[in-house]
Structures are given as C-alpha cells and as structure tokens.
Coordinates of C-alpha atoms and ligand atoms in Angstrom, one line a residue:
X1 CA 0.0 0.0 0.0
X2 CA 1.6 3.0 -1.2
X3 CA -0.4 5.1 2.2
X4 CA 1.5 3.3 4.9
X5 CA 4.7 4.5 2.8
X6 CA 4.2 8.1 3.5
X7 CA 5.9 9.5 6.8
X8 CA 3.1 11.3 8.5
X9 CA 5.6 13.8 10.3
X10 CA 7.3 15.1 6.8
X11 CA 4.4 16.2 5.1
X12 CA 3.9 19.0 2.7
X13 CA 1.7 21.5 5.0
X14 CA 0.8 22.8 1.6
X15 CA 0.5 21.4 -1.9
X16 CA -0.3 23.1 -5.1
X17 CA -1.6 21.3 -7.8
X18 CA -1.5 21.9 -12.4
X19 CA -5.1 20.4 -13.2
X20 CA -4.3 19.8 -16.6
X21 CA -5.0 17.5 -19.5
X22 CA -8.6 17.3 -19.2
X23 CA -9.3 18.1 -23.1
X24 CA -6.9 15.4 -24.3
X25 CA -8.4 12.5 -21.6
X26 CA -11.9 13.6 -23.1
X27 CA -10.4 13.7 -27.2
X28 CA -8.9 10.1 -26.6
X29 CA -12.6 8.9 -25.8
X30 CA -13.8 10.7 -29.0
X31 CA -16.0 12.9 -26.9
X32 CA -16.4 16.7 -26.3
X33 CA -13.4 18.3 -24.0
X34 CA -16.3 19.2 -21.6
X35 CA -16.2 15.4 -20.7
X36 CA -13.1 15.8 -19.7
X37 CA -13.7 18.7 -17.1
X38 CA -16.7 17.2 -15.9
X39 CA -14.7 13.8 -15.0
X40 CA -11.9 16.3 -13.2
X41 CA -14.2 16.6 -10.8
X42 CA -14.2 13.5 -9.5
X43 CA -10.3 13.8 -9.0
X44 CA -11.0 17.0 -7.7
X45 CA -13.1 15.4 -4.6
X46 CA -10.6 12.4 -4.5
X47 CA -7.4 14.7 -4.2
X48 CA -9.1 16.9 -1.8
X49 CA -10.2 13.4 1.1
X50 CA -6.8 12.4 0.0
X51 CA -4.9 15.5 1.5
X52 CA -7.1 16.0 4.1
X53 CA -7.3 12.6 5.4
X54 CA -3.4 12.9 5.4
X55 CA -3.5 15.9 7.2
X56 CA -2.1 18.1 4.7
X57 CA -2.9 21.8 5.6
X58 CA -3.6 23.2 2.0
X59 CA -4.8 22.1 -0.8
X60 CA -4.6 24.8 -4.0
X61 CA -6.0 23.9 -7.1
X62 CA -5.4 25.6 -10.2
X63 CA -8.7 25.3 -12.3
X64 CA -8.9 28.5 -14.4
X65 CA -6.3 30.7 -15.7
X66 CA -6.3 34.3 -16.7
X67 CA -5.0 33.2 -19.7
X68 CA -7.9 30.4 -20.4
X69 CA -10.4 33.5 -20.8
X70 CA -9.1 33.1 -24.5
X71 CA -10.7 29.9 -24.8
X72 CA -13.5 29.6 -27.0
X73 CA -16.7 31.4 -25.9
X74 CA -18.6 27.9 -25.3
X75 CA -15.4 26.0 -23.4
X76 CA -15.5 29.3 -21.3
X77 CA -18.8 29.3 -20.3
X78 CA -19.5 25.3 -19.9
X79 CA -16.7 25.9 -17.3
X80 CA -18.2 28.8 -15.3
X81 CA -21.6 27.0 -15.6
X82 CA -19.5 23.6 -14.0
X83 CA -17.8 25.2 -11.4
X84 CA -21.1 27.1 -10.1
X85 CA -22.9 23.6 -10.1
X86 CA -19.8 21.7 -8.6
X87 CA -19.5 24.4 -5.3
X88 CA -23.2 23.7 -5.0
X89 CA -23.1 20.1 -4.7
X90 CA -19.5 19.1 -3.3
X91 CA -20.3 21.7 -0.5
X92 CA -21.5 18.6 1.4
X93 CA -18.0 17.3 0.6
X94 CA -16.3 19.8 2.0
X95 CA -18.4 19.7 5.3
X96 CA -18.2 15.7 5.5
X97 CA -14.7 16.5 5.5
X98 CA -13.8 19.1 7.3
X99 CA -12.3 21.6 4.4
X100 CA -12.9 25.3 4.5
X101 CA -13.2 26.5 0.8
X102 CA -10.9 29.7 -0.1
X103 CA -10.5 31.1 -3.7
X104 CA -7.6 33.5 -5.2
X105 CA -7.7 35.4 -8.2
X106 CA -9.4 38.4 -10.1
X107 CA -12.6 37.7 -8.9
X108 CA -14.4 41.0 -10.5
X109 CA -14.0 38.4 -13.8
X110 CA -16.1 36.3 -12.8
X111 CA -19.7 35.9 -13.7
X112 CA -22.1 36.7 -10.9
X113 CA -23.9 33.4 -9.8
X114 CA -20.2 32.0 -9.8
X115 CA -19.0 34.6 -7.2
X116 CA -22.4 34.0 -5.0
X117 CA -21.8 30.6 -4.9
X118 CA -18.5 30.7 -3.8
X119 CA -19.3 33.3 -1.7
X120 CA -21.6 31.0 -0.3
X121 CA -19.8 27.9 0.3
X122 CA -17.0 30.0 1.9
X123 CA -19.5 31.0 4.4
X124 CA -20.7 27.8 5.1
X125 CA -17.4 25.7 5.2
X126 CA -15.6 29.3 7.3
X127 CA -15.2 27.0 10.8
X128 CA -14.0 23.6 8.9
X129 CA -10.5 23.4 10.5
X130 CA -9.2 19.7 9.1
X131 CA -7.7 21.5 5.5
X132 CA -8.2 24.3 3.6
X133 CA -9.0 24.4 -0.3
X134 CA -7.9 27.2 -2.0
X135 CA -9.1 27.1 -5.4
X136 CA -7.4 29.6 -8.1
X137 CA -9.9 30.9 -10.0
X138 CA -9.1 34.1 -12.9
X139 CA -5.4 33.6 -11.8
X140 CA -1.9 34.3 -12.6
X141 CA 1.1 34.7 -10.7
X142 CA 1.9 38.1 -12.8
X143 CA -1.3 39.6 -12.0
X144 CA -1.0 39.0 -8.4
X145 CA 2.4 40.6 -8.6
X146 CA 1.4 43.6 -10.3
X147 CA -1.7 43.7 -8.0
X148 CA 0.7 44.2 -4.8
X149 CA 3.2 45.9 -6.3
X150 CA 0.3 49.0 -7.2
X151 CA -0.4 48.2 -3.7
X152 CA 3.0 48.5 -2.0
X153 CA 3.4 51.7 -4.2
X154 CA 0.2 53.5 -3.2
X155 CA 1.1 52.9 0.4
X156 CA 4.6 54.5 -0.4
X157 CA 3.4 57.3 -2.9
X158 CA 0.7 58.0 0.6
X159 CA 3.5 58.0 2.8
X160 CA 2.3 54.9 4.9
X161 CA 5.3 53.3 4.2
X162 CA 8.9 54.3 3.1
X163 CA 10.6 52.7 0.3
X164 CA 12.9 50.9 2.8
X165 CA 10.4 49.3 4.3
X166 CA 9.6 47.1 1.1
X167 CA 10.7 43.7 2.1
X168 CA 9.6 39.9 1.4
X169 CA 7.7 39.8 4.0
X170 CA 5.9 43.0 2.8
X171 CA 5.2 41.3 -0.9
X172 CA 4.1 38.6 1.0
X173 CA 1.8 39.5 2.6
X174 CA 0.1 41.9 -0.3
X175 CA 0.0 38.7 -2.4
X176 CA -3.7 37.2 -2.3
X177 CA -1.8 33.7 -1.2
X178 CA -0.6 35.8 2.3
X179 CA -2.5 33.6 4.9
X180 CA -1.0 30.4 3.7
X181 CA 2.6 28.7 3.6
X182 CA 4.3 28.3 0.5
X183 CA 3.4 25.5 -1.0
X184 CA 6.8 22.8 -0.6
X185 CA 5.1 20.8 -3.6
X186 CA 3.7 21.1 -6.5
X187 CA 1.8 18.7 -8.9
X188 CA 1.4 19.2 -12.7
X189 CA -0.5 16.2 -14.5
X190 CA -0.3 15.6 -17.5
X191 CA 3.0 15.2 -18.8
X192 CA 3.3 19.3 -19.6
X193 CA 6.2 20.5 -18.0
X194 CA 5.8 24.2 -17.3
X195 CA 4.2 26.3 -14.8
X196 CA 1.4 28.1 -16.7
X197 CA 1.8 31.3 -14.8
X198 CA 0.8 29.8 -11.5
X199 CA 2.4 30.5 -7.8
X200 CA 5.9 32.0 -9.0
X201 CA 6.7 34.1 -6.5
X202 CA 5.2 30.9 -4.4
X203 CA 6.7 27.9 -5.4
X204 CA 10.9 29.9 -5.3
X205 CA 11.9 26.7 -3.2
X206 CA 8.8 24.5 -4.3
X207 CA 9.6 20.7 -5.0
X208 CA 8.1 20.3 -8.6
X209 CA 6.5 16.5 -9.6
X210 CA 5.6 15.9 -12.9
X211 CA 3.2 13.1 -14.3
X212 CA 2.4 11.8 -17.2
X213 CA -1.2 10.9 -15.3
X214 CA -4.2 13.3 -17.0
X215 CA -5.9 14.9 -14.3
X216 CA -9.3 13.4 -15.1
X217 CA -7.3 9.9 -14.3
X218 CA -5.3 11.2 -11.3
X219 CA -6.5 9.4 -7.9
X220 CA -5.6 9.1 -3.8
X221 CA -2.9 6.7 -5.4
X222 CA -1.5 9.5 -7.6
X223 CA -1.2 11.9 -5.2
X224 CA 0.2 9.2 -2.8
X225 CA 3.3 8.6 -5.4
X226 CA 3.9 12.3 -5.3
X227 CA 3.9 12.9 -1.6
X228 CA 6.6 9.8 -1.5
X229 CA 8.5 11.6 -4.5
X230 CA 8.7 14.7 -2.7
X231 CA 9.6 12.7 0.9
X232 CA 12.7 10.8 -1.0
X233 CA 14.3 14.7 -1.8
X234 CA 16.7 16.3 -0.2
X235 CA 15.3 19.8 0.6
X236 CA 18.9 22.0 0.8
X237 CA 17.8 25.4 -0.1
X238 CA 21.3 26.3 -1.2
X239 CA 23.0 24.7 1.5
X240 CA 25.3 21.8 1.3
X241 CA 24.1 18.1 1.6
X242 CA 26.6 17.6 4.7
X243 CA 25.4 20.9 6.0
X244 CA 22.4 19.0 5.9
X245 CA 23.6 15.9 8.1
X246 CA 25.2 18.4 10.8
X247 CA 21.7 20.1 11.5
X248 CA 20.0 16.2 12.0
X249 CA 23.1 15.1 14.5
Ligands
LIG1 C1 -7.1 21.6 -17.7 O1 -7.4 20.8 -18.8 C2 -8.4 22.3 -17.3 C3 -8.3 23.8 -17.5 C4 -7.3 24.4 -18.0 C5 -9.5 24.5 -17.2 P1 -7.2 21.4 -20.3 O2 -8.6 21.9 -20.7 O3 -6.1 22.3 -20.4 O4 -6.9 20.0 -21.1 P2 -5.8 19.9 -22.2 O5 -4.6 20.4 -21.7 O6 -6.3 20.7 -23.4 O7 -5.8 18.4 -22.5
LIG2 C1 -3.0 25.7 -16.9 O1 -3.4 24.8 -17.9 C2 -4.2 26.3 -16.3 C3 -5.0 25.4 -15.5 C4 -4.8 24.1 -15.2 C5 -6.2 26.0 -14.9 P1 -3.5 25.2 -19.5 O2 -3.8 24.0 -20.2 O3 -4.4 26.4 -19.6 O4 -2.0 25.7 -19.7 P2 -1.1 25.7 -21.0 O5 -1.9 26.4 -22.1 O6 -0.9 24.3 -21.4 O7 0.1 26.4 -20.6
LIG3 MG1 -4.2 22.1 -20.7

C-alpha cells in the first residue's frame, strides 16, 4: 500500500496542484473536451479526502487561468456553468470532511452566480478546520504581482510606508496567497512541463513533480506517489548536503 509508505511527520503542510489535461483524456474517448472537465471533478473530490485525510494543511487547485479567458466562448462558459454547479453540490463534501473552501484570483471576472456561490460555500465551510482548499480561479502569478506591487506603491506614494520598508515579507503579505505557507510541492499532470503562470513568487523553493497521469485519471494513489517523490528529496535550499547531516546530529 503505497499510504502506509508516507511519513506522517514530513508532510507537505501545503500542496499546489496543475489540473491539466482534461481536453486530451476527453479527445482520446472521442468525446467533447467538456467530458473531460466534468470527469476532473471526480479527482477533484478524490485529491481533496486524500490531502485531508493525510492531514495536509492546503490544498490549492489551479482550475482557471487568466490566460484560459481566451478559450472559446462555449469552453468558457461550460466551465463557469461547471464550477457554479460543482461548489453547489461538493459543499456537502467539504463539510463531511472538514475543508474550509478559499479562492484566489481576479474575482471582478467572474460571472455573478459564480461569485455567490463561492461566496456562499466559503461561508458555510468558514469553521472547517481539518484543510483548507484554495481554489485559483481568474489567476496568474503576474497579475498577483502587479496587484501588490500598485499596492505596495500607493502605500509609499501615501507616505504609509517608506521605500525601505519594502521587504519579502511585505510582498508577501500583499500577495492574495498571504494567509497560507508556501506551498513545498507542486503537482502538474499531465505530462506538460511548465508552470502556466501559476504560484511563481510561491513555489521559489517549491519541490516540482511531474506526471504523465491526465488529471481526469489522477487518484488518492497519484497523489500518494507524489507525496513519497517529494519525501525521498533532499530539501537544501542552497546549503550543502553535509550541511544538511550536521543540523540532524
Ligand atoms: C485543464 O485541462 C483544465 C483547464 C485548463 C480549465 P485542459 O482543458 O487544459 O486540457 P488539455 O490540456 O487541453 O488536455
Ligand atoms: C493551466 O493549464 C491552467 C489550469 C490548469 C487551470 P493550461 O492547459 O491552460 O496551460 P497551457 O496552455 O498548457 O500552458
Ligand atoms: Mg491544458
């Protein structure tokens, strides 16, 4: 059983996760690349128990990009209309298993019933304290960037802060990611290799896994392999490797 592999004490506290390949699982079926979103929800809920039955502390879930507003009109809106109906009925999910549902991104881009709903679910799900889903919705990494740094400026330009002042931990906490830990993994399914203008400022010292898997396929087992991946590394953040061994004696 790959579960009883993972060591409990050297989880990820947070894991980011590249939902991608769902048009290509639905093509190889010869069906409509809607299919394939639909059946990502179903790795959606599985990934989510997973993580939170590990005891993960965050779960983010990249499921729409800035960029994928120039899809085609229909793909577009067959998505908004999913996600509203999936908030609606996995809210019961989320309760069952203790997740509190959080959201990042440009949310004024959203359509209306998609911002209630979330709006909604956040409400309901605000005391779950198990894990908390974050999903990024409308998201890129640049436009969170240039989001605080207008921020960070105004405050300067106002004299509320001085230019010294600017430091990481200032960015970070202007960044709509600033109540959670940097993610130490993240997933992309798949087989894509890139990062699709997700966390960067995020993932600097992130552990990256790559799989092969199409999200629409990706189960607990999946995730499992990764979390084992990711436990085998050697984490030095530009240290040395005997460095390393000195701090565990
Ligand atoms: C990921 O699957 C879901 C979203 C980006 C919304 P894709 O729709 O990108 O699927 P592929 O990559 O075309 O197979
Ligand atoms: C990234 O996937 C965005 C999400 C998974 C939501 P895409 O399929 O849109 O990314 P590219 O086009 O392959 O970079
Ligand atoms: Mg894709």
């Amino acid at each position: 059983m790959l579960k009883e592999q993972i060591n409990l004490k050297k989880l990820p506290r947070h894991i980011a996760i590249i939902m991608d390949g769902n048009g290509r699982w639905a093509k190889g079926q010869g069906k409509f690349r809607i299919f394939g979103h639909q059946n990502g929800v179903i790795s959606v809920r599985e990934v989510a128990e997973g993580c939170a039955e590990l005891g993960v502390e965050c779960l983010t879930l990249y499921a729409f990009s800035t960029e994928n507003w120039s899809r085609p009109k229909h793909e577009v809106s067959a998505l908004m209309s999913l996600l509203v109906k999936t908030i609606r009925t996995e809210t019961k999910t989320l309760m069952d298993n203790g997740i509190k549902l959080d959201a990042i991104g440009d949310r004024n881009m959203l359509p209306k019933d998609c911002i209630s709903e979330l709006d909604e679910a956040m409400e309901i799900t605000k005391a779950n304290k198990r894990m908390t889903l974050i999903l990024a919705l409308s998201y890129s990494a640049k436009w969170d960037i240039v989001n605080a740094t207008k921020q960070i400026a105004a405050k300067a330009k106002n004299n509320e802060i001085s230019v010294e002042d600017i430091d990481e931990t200032m960015i970070n906490n202007t960044l709509t990611t600033y109540k959670y830990p940097h993610p130490e993994l993240m997933v992309r399914t798949s087989g894509e290799q890139r990062i699709s203008n997700f966390l960067l400022w995020e993932i600097a010292y992130s552990e990256l896994y790559f799989t092969d898997v199409l999200w629409p396929d990706f189960r607990k087992e999946d995730l499992y392999k990764a979390i084992i991946d990711f436990q085998n590394r050697e984490r030095r953040f530009g240290k040395t490797s005997e460095q390393l061994s000195e701090i565990k004696k």
